[in-house]
Coordinates of C-alpha atoms and ligand atoms in Angstrom, one line a residue:
M1 CA 19.2 9.2 0.8
K2 CA 22.1 8.9 -1.7
T3 CA 24.7 11.6 -1.5
L4 CA 26.5 13.3 -4.3
A5 CA 29.7 11.4 -3.6
T6 CA 28.1 8.0 -4.2
I7 CA 26.9 8.7 -7.7
A8 CA 29.0 11.7 -8.8
P9 CA 30.4 9.9 -11.9
A10 CA 26.9 9.5 -13.4
L11 CA 26.2 13.2 -13.1
C12 CA 28.1 13.8 -16.3
A13 CA 26.0 11.2 -18.1
D14 CA 23.8 13.6 -20.1
P15 CA 25.3 15.1 -23.2
E16 CA 24.3 18.6 -24.2
G17 CA 21.0 18.0 -26.1
P18 CA 18.0 19.9 -27.3
E19 CA 16.8 22.5 -24.9
P20 CA 13.9 21.4 -22.7
R21 CA 10.4 22.8 -22.9
I22 CA 10.0 25.0 -19.7
T23 CA 6.7 25.7 -18.1
S24 CA 5.4 26.9 -14.7
V25 CA 3.2 24.6 -12.7
D26 CA 1.8 25.7 -9.3
G27 CA 5.0 27.3 -8.0
W28 CA 7.3 24.8 -9.8
T29 CA 9.4 25.4 -12.9
L30 CA 9.1 22.2 -14.9
R31 CA 11.7 21.2 -17.6
E32 CA 10.4 18.6 -20.0
Y33 CA 12.9 16.6 -22.0
D34 CA 12.6 13.9 -24.6
V35 CA 15.2 11.4 -23.6
V36 CA 17.6 11.6 -20.6
S37 CA 19.7 9.2 -18.6
S38 CA 17.9 9.8 -15.3
T39 CA 15.7 12.8 -14.4
N40 CA 17.1 12.6 -10.8
L41 CA 20.6 13.2 -12.2
L42 CA 19.5 16.3 -14.2
A43 CA 17.6 17.6 -11.2
A44 CA 20.8 17.3 -9.1
K45 CA 22.1 20.5 -10.8
L46 CA 19.0 22.5 -10.1
S47 CA 17.7 24.7 -7.2
A48 CA 14.6 24.2 -5.1
W49 CA 11.2 24.1 -6.7
N50 CA 12.6 23.1 -10.1
A51 CA 11.4 19.8 -11.6
V52 CA 12.5 17.7 -14.6
C53 CA 10.5 15.1 -16.5
A54 CA 11.3 13.1 -19.6
R55 CA 9.5 11.0 -22.1
T56 CA 12.0 8.1 -21.6
Q57 CA 15.0 7.5 -19.4
T58 CA 17.9 5.4 -20.7
A59 CA 19.3 4.7 -17.2
G60 CA 16.3 5.1 -14.9
R61 CA 17.4 4.5 -11.3
G62 CA 15.5 2.5 -8.8
R63 CA 16.1 1.8 -5.1
F64 CA 18.9 -0.7 -4.2
Q65 CA 20.8 0.4 -7.3
R66 CA 18.3 -1.4 -9.5
N67 CA 17.5 -0.3 -13.0
W68 CA 14.1 1.3 -13.4
V69 CA 12.3 0.5 -16.7
S70 CA 11.3 3.9 -18.1
D71 CA 9.5 3.2 -21.3
E72 CA 7.4 5.7 -23.2
G73 CA 4.0 6.5 -21.7
G74 CA 5.1 6.6 -18.0
L75 CA 5.6 9.7 -15.9
W76 CA 9.3 10.0 -15.0
L77 CA 9.6 13.1 -12.8
S78 CA 12.1 14.5 -10.4
A79 CA 11.4 17.5 -8.1
V80 CA 14.0 19.5 -6.1
L81 CA 12.7 20.1 -2.6
P82 CA 14.1 22.5 0.0
I83 CA 14.8 20.6 3.2
G84 CA 16.1 21.5 6.6
T85 CA 18.6 19.8 8.9
E86 CA 16.1 19.0 11.6
P87 CA 15.4 15.3 12.3
H88 CA 11.9 15.4 10.9
W89 CA 13.3 15.9 7.4
R90 CA 14.5 12.2 7.6
T91 CA 10.8 11.3 7.2
L92 CA 10.7 13.0 3.7
P93 CA 10.5 9.6 1.9
L94 CA 7.3 8.8 3.8
A95 CA 5.9 12.3 3.1
V96 CA 6.6 12.1 -0.6
G97 CA 4.8 8.8 -0.7
L98 CA 1.8 10.5 0.9
A99 CA 1.9 13.3 -1.6
V100 CA 1.9 10.9 -4.6
C101 CA -1.0 8.9 -3.0
D102 CA -3.0 12.0 -2.4
A103 CA -2.5 13.1 -6.0
L104 CA -3.5 9.7 -7.4
R105 CA -6.5 9.5 -5.2
A106 CA -7.6 12.9 -6.2
M107 CA -7.5 11.6 -9.8
G108 CA -9.8 8.8 -8.9
V109 CA -7.4 5.9 -8.2
Q110 CA -8.9 3.6 -5.6
Q111 CA -7.5 0.9 -3.4
L112 CA -4.1 2.5 -3.2
R113 CA -1.7 1.4 -0.5
M114 CA 1.9 2.0 0.4
R115 CA 4.5 -0.7 1.1
W116 CA 7.2 0.7 3.4
P117 CA 8.8 3.1 2.9
N118 CA 7.0 4.5 -0.2
D119 CA 6.2 1.9 -2.9
V120 CA 2.7 2.8 -4.2
L121 CA 0.6 -0.4 -4.9
V122 CA -2.8 -1.3 -6.2
N123 CA -3.8 -4.9 -5.6
D124 CA -0.2 -5.8 -4.6
R125 CA 1.1 -4.5 -8.0
K126 CA 3.4 -1.6 -8.2
L127 CA 1.9 1.6 -9.7
A128 CA 4.6 4.0 -8.6
G129 CA 8.1 4.0 -7.2
L130 CA 10.0 6.8 -5.5
L131 CA 13.7 7.4 -5.1
I132 CA 14.8 10.2 -2.8
D133 CA 18.4 11.4 -3.5
Q134 CA 20.4 14.1 -1.8
F135 CA 23.0 15.8 -3.9
A136 CA 23.5 19.0 -2.1
P137 CA 23.0 20.3 1.5
E138 CA 19.4 21.3 2.3
L139 CA 18.1 20.1 -1.1
A140 CA 16.5 16.7 -1.8
V141 CA 15.6 15.3 -5.2
A142 CA 12.3 13.3 -5.1
G143 CA 12.3 11.0 -8.1
I144 CA 8.9 9.7 -9.0
G145 CA 8.1 7.0 -11.5
I146 CA 4.4 6.4 -12.2
N147 CA 3.1 3.8 -14.7
V148 CA 0.5 5.6 -16.8
S149 CA 0.0 3.9 -20.3
N150 CA 3.5 2.3 -20.6
Q151 CA 4.0 -1.4 -20.4
P152 CA 7.2 -2.1 -18.4
E153 CA 6.6 -5.8 -18.5
T154 CA 7.3 -5.8 -22.2
R155 CA 10.9 -4.6 -21.4
D156 CA 11.5 -6.8 -18.4
A157 CA 9.7 -10.2 -18.2
A158 CA 10.3 -10.3 -14.4
L159 CA 7.7 -7.5 -14.1
H160 CA 4.9 -9.6 -15.6
K161 CA 1.9 -9.3 -13.2
Q162 CA 4.0 -7.2 -10.9
T163 CA 3.0 -3.7 -12.1
A164 CA -0.2 -1.7 -12.4
R165 CA -0.8 1.4 -14.6
L166 CA -3.3 4.2 -14.6
A167 CA -4.6 3.2 -18.0
G168 CA -6.0 0.0 -16.4
L169 CA -7.3 1.7 -13.2
L170 CA -9.2 4.8 -14.5
P171 CA -12.0 5.1 -17.1
V172 CA -10.0 7.6 -19.1
T173 CA -6.2 7.6 -19.2
P174 CA -4.9 10.9 -18.0
A175 CA -2.4 12.9 -19.9
L176 CA 1.2 12.8 -18.5
S177 CA 1.0 16.6 -18.0
E178 CA -2.1 16.2 -15.9
V179 CA -0.5 13.6 -13.7
A180 CA 2.7 15.7 -13.4
A181 CA 0.8 18.8 -12.4
A182 CA -1.3 16.8 -9.8
V183 CA 1.8 15.3 -8.3
L184 CA 3.8 18.6 -8.1
R185 CA 0.8 20.4 -6.6
S186 CA 0.4 17.8 -3.9
L187 CA 4.2 17.6 -3.3
H188 CA 4.3 21.4 -2.7
C189 CA 1.5 21.2 -0.1
I190 CA 3.2 18.3 1.8
V191 CA 6.6 19.8 1.9
E192 CA 5.1 23.0 3.3
E193 CA 3.2 20.9 5.9
L194 CA 6.4 19.1 6.8
R195 CA 8.2 22.4 7.0
N196 CA 5.6 24.0 9.3
G197 CA 4.6 21.2 11.5
G198 CA 7.1 18.3 11.2
L199 CA 5.8 14.9 10.7
G200 CA 3.0 15.6 13.4
S201 CA 0.3 16.7 11.0
L202 CA 1.1 14.0 8.4
H203 CA 1.7 11.1 10.7
S204 CA -1.8 9.8 10.9
R205 CA -2.4 10.2 7.2
I206 CA 0.7 8.2 6.4
N207 CA -0.4 5.4 8.7
L208 CA -3.7 5.1 6.9
L209 CA -1.9 4.3 3.7
W210 CA -0.4 0.9 4.8
G211 CA -3.6 -1.1 4.7
P212 CA -4.2 -3.9 7.1
P213 CA -1.2 -5.1 9.3
R214 CA 1.0 -7.4 7.3
R215 CA 3.6 -10.0 8.2
V216 CA 7.0 -8.8 7.0
E217 CA 10.7 -9.7 7.1
L218 CA 13.1 -6.9 7.8
D219 CA 16.7 -7.0 6.8
L220 CA 18.6 -4.9 9.4
D221 CA 21.9 -5.0 7.6
G222 CA 22.1 -8.8 7.6
D223 CA 20.1 -9.3 10.8
I224 CA 16.7 -10.7 9.8
R225 CA 13.7 -9.9 12.0
R226 CA 10.1 -11.2 11.3
G227 CA 6.9 -9.8 12.6
V228 CA 3.9 -7.7 11.8
F229 CA 4.4 -4.2 10.3
T230 CA 2.2 -1.8 12.2
G231 CA 3.1 1.5 10.7
V232 CA 5.4 4.3 11.8
D233 CA 5.6 6.2 15.0
Q234 CA 5.6 10.0 15.5
G235 CA 9.3 10.1 14.8
G236 CA 8.9 8.2 11.5
R237 CA 10.4 5.0 12.9
L238 CA 9.0 1.7 11.5
I239 CA 7.1 -0.3 14.2
L240 CA 7.4 -4.1 14.2
S241 CA 5.3 -6.3 16.5
D242 CA 7.1 -9.6 17.1
D243 CA 5.3 -13.0 17.6
S244 CA 4.9 -12.3 21.3
G245 CA 3.4 -8.9 20.6
R246 CA 6.5 -6.9 21.8
L247 CA 6.9 -3.7 19.8
F248 CA 10.3 -2.7 18.2
S249 CA 11.0 0.5 16.3
Y250 CA 13.6 1.1 13.7
H251 CA 14.9 4.2 12.0
S252 CA 14.7 4.0 8.2
H253 CA 18.5 3.9 7.9
Q254 CA 18.6 0.8 10.0
V255 CA 16.3 -1.1 7.6
R256 CA 18.0 -2.2 4.4
H257 CA 14.9 -3.9 3.1
L258 CA 11.4 -4.9 4.0
K259 CA 9.8 -7.9 2.4
E260 CA 6.1 -8.7 2.8
I261 CA 5.8 -12.5 3.5
Ligands
BTN301 C1 12.0 2.3 -7.0 O1 12.9 1.5 -7.0 O2 10.9 1.9 -6.6 C2 12.2 3.7 -7.2 C3 12.0 4.1 -8.6 C4 12.1 5.6 -8.9 C5 12.0 5.8 -10.4 C6 12.0 7.3 -10.7 S1 11.6 7.7 -12.4 C7 12.0 9.3 -12.2 C8 13.3 9.3 -11.3 N1 14.5 9.1 -12.1 C9 15.1 8.0 -11.9 O3 16.1 7.7 -12.4 N2 14.5 7.3 -10.9 C10 13.3 8.0 -10.5

């Protein structure tokens, strides 16, 4: 998770603008903006169970400091989650991926899978991306981007044939408010489960989301390891089986990047 110190300058990025529309959604207070820099940065200033969404982001943030194309028609949502200091909270990124997959499946999306740690894919194309930031002690911001009716490839040619969107996967394109409510509801349940039972109760459900074992290349801070990704263990560590079948496990902070090969 990124800390406040690493991105503090950007926190001043949003000028005072029109007041958001504020609604209550299943235990959440949701602030809806028109245009913001990044919903994660606005959420950084809020307390637990607040959420922010925007029609577009001018500086949407992806993992690895990448830009996240946030064109109109997508869901750009950030939710502030109360977290503890116990080790199981380090598995939050996996749990948030599960929450998003649960919500999308409940809406009728089929053939979803996750790519470690929490990219949501359909037919190897990215439907949703998640960025978990930590700006304050005991609070995490779960930033969730879901392609709904937007067309990110028209903004970035490198995304051609790399993305999926709900409009192409469901018979009727859901309203953004419907997708937001489904995700927030699911996120609430999953955070409560993590709080009450640690990863234990979620572990097997997360492992069902990876699909068949895949050959991957791990970048362990410059040290490259290849093998077959076989899910995560009870402690949330990534398990890699090498070519001789020996199992290795890695904490998420040890893995800079996972590439499917
Ligand atoms: C990724 O690289 O896969 C993570 C993408 C996360 C994008 C979402 S959109 C809402 C929230 N605000 C941001 O600036 N980023 C996240």
